PDB file of C-alpha atoms in Angstrom:
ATOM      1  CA  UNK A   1       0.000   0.000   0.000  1.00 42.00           C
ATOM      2  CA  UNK A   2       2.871   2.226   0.844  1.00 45.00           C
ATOM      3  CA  UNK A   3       4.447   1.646  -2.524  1.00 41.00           C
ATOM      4  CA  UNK A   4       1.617   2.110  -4.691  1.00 43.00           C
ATOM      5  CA  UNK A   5       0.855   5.713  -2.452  1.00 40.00           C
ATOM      6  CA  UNK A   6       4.533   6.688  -3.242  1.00 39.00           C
ATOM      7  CA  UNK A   7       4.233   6.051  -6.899  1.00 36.00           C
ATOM      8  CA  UNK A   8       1.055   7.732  -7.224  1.00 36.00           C
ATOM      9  CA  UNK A   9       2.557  11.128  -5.544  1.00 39.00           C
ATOM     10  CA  UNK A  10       5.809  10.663  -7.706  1.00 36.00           C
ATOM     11  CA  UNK A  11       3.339  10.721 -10.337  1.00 39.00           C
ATOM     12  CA  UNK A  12       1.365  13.702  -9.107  1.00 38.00           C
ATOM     13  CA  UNK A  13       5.076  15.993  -8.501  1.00 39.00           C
ATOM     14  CA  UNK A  14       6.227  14.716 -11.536  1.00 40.00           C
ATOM     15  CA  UNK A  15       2.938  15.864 -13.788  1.00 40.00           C
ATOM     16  CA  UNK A  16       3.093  19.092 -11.935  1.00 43.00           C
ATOM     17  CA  UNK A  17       6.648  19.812 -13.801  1.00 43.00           C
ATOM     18  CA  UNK A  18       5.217  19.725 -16.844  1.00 42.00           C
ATOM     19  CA  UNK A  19       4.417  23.421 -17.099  1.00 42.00           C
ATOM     20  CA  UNK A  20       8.089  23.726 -16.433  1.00 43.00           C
ATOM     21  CA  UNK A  21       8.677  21.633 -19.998  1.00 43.00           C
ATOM     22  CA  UNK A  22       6.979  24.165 -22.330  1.00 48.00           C
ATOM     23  CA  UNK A  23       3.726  22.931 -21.432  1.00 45.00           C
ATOM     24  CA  UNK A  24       1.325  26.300 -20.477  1.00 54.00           C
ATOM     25  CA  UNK A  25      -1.681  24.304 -20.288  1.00 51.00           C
ATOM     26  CA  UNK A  26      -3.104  20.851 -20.374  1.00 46.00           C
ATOM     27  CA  UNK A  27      -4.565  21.187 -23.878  1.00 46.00           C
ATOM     28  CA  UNK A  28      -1.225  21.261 -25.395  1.00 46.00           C
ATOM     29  CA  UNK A  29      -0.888  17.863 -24.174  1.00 42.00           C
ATOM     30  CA  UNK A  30      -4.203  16.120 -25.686  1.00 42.00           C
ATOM     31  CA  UNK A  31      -4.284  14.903 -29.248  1.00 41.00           C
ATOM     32  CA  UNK A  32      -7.061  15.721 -31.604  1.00 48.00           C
ATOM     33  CA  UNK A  33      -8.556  12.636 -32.998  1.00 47.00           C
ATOM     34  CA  UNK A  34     -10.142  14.247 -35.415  1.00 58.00           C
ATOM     35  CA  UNK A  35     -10.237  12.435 -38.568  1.00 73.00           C
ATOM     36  CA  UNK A  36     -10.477  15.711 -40.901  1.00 91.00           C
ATOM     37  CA  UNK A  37      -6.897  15.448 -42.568  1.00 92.00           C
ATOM     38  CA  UNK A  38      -5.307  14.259 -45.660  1.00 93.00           C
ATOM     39  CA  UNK A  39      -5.952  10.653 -45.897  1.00 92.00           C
ATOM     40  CA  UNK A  40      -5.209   7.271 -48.660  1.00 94.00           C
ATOM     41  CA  UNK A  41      -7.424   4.805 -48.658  1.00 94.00           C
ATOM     42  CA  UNK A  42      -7.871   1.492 -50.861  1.00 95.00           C
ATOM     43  CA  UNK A  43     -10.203  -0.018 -52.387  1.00 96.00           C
ATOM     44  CA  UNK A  44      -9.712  -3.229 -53.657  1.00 94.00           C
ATOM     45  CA  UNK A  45     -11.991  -5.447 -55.973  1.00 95.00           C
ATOM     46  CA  UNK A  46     -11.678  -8.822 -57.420  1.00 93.00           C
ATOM     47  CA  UNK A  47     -10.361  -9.580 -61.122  1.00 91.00           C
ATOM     48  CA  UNK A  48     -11.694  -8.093 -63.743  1.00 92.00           C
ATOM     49  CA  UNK A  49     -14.860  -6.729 -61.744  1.00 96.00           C
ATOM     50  CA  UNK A  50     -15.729  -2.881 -60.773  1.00 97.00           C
ATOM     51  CA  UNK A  51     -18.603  -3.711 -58.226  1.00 97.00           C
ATOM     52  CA  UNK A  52     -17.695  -3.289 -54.808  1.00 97.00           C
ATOM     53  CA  UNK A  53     -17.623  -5.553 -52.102  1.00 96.00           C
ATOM     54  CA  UNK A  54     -19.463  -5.819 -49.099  1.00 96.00           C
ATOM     55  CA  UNK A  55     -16.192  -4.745 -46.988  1.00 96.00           C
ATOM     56  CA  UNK A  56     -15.450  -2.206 -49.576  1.00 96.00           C
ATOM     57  CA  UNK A  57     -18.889  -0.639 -49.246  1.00 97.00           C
ATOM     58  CA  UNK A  58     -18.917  -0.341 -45.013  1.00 96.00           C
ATOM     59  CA  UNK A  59     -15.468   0.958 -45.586  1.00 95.00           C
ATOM     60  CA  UNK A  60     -16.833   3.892 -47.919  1.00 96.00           C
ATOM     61  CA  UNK A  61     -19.662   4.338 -46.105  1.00 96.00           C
ATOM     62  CA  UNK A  62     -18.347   4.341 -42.343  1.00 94.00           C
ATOM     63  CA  UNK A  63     -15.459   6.367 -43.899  1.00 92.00           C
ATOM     64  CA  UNK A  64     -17.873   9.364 -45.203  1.00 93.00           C
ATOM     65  CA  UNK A  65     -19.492   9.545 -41.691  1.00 93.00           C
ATOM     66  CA  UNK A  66     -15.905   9.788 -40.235  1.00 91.00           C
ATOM     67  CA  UNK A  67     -15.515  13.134 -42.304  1.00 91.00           C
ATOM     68  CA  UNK A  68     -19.089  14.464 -41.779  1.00 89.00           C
ATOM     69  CA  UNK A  69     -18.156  18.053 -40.094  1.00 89.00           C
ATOM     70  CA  UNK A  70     -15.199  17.834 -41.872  1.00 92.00           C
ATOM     71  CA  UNK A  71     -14.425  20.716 -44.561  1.00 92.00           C
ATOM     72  CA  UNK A  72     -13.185  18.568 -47.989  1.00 93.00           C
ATOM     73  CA  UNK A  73     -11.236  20.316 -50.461  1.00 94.00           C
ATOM     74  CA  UNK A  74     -10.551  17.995 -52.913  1.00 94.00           C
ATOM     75  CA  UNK A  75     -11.306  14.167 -53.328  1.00 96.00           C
ATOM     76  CA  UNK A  76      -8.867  12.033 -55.889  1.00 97.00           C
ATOM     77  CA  UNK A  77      -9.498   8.863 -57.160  1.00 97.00           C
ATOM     78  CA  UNK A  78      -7.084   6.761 -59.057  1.00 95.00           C
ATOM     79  CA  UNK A  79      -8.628   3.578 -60.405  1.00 95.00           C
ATOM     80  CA  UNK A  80      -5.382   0.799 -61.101  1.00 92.00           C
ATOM     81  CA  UNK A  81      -5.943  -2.688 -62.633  1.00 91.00           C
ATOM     82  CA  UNK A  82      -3.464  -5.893 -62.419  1.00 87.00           C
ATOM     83  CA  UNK A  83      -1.184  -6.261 -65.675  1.00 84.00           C
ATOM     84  CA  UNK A  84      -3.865  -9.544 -66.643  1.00 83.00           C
ATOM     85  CA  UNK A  85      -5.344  -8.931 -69.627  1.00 83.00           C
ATOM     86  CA  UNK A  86      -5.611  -6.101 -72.266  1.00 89.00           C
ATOM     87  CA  UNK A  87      -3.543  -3.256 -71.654  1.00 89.00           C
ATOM     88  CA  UNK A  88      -6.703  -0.900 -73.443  1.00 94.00           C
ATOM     89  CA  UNK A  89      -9.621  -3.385 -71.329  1.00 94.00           C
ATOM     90  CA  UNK A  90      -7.376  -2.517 -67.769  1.00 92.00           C
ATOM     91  CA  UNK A  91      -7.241   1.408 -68.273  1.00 94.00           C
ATOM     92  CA  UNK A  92     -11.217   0.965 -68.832  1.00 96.00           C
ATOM     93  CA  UNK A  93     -11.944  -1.060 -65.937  1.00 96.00           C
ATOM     94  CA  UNK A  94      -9.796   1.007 -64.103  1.00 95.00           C
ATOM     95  CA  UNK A  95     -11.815   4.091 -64.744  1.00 97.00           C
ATOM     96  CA  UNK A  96     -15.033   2.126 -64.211  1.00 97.00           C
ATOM     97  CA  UNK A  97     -14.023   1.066 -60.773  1.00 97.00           C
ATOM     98  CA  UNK A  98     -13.147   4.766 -60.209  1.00 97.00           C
ATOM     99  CA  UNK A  99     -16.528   5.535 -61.085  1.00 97.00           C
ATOM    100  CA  UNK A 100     -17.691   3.285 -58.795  1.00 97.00           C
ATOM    101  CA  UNK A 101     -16.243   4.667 -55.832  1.00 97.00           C
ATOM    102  CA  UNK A 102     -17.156   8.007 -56.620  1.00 96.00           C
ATOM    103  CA  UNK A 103     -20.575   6.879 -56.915  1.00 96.00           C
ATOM    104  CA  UNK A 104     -20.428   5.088 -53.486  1.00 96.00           C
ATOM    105  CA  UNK A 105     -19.084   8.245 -51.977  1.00 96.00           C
ATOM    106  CA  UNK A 106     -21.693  10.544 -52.832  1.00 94.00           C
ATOM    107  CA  UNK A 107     -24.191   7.523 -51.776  1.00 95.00           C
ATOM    108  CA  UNK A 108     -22.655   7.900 -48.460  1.00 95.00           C
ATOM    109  CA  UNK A 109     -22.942  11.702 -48.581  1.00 93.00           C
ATOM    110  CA  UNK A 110     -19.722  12.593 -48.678  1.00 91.00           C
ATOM    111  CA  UNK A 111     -19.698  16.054 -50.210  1.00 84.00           C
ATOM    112  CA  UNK A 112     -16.654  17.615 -51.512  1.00 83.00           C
ATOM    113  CA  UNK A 113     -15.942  20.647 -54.251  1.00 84.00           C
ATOM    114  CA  UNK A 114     -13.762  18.655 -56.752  1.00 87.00           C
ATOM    115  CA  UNK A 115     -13.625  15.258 -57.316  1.00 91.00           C
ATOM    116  CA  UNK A 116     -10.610  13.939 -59.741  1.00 95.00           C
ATOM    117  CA  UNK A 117     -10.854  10.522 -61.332  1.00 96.00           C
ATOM    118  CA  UNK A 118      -8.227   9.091 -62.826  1.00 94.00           C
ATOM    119  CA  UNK A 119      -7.620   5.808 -64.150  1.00 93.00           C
ATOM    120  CA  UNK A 120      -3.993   4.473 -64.682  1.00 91.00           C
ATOM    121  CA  UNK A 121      -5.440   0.953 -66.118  1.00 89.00           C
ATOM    122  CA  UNK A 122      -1.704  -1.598 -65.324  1.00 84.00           C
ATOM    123  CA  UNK A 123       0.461   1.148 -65.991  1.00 80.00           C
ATOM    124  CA  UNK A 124      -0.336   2.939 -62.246  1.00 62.00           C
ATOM    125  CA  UNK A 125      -0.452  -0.573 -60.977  1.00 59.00           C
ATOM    126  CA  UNK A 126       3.072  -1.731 -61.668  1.00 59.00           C
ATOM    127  CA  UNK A 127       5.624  -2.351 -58.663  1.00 60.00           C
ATOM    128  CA  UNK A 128       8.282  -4.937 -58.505  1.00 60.00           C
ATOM    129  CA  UNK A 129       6.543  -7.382 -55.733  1.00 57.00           C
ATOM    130  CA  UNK A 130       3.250  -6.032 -55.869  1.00 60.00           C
ATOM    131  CA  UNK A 131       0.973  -9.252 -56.067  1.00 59.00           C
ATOM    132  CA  UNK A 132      -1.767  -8.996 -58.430  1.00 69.00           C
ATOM    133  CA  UNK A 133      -4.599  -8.741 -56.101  1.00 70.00           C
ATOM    134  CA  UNK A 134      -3.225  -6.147 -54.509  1.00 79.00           C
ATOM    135  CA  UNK A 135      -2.828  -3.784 -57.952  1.00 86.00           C
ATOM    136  CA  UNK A 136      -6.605  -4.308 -58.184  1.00 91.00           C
ATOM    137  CA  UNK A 137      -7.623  -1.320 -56.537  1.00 94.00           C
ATOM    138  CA  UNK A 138      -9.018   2.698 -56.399  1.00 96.00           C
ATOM    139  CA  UNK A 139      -6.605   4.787 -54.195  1.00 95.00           C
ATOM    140  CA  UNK A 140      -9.061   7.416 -52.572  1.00 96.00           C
ATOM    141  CA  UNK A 141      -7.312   9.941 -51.683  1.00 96.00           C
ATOM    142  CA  UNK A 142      -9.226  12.738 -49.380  1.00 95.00           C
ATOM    143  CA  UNK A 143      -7.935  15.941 -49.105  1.00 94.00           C
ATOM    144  CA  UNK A 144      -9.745  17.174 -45.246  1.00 93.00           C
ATOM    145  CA  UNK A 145      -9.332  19.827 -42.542  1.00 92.00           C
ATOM    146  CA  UNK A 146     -10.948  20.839 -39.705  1.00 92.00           C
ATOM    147  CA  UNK A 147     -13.851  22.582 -40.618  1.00 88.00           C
ATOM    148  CA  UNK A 148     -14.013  26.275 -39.659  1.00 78.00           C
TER     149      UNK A 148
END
């Protein structure tokens, strides 16, 4: 009992330094977990398709309630296929699947001033090591800030 009182007004004497550290005010300790910043997120569908999945679609859609109150500047989307197939068939599904998403979005209500779509087909979706599902995606890219 002794020990744990002793720890606990270490604690206290040590906490009460802190204004001595640069630290005016408890605020400028706490963290805003705000989510209204520049985010990536992927989206990733199966081979040769452009509907979303079931994950994919809670992910959009729990996403766009994450940034309601959230002032959106710009929202990019960059639809990528695998290298399977036609090079000219990819850079079309690609921008379908971009589509898509953008669709989804605005289901969810996610309302923002520009949207860019771009589709980079297998071209955008080339890495050395990069397994094919994983080039099978729409990087959404949200550009967010506090709103105010």
């Amino acid at each position: 009992m002794r020990v744990w009182i002793s720890a606990a007004a270490v604690a206290v004497v040590g906490l009460g330094g802190c204004s001595s550290l640069g630290f005016g005010d408890r605020s400028d300790l706490v963290v805003d977990p705000t989510h209204c910043r520049t985010t990536t997120v992927p989206i990733y569908f199966e081979e040769g398709q452009a509907g979303l999945s079931d994950p994919a679609r809670i992910l959009i859609r729990d996403g766009a309630a994450a940034l309601r109150g959230c002032a959106i500047d710009r929202v990019r989307l960059v639809g990528l296929a695998s290298a399977t197939g036609d090079a000219q068939a990819n850079l079309r599904l690609s921008q379908r699947r971009a589509e898509t998403v953008a669709g989804a979005l605005a289901e969810a209500g996610l309302q923002a001033p520009q949207v860019e779509l771009e589709a980079e087909g297998e071209a955008g979706a080339r890495a050395a090591g990069v397994s094919e599902p994983v080039r099978r995606r729409v990087e959404v890219i949200i550009e967010a800030r506090p709103a105010g």
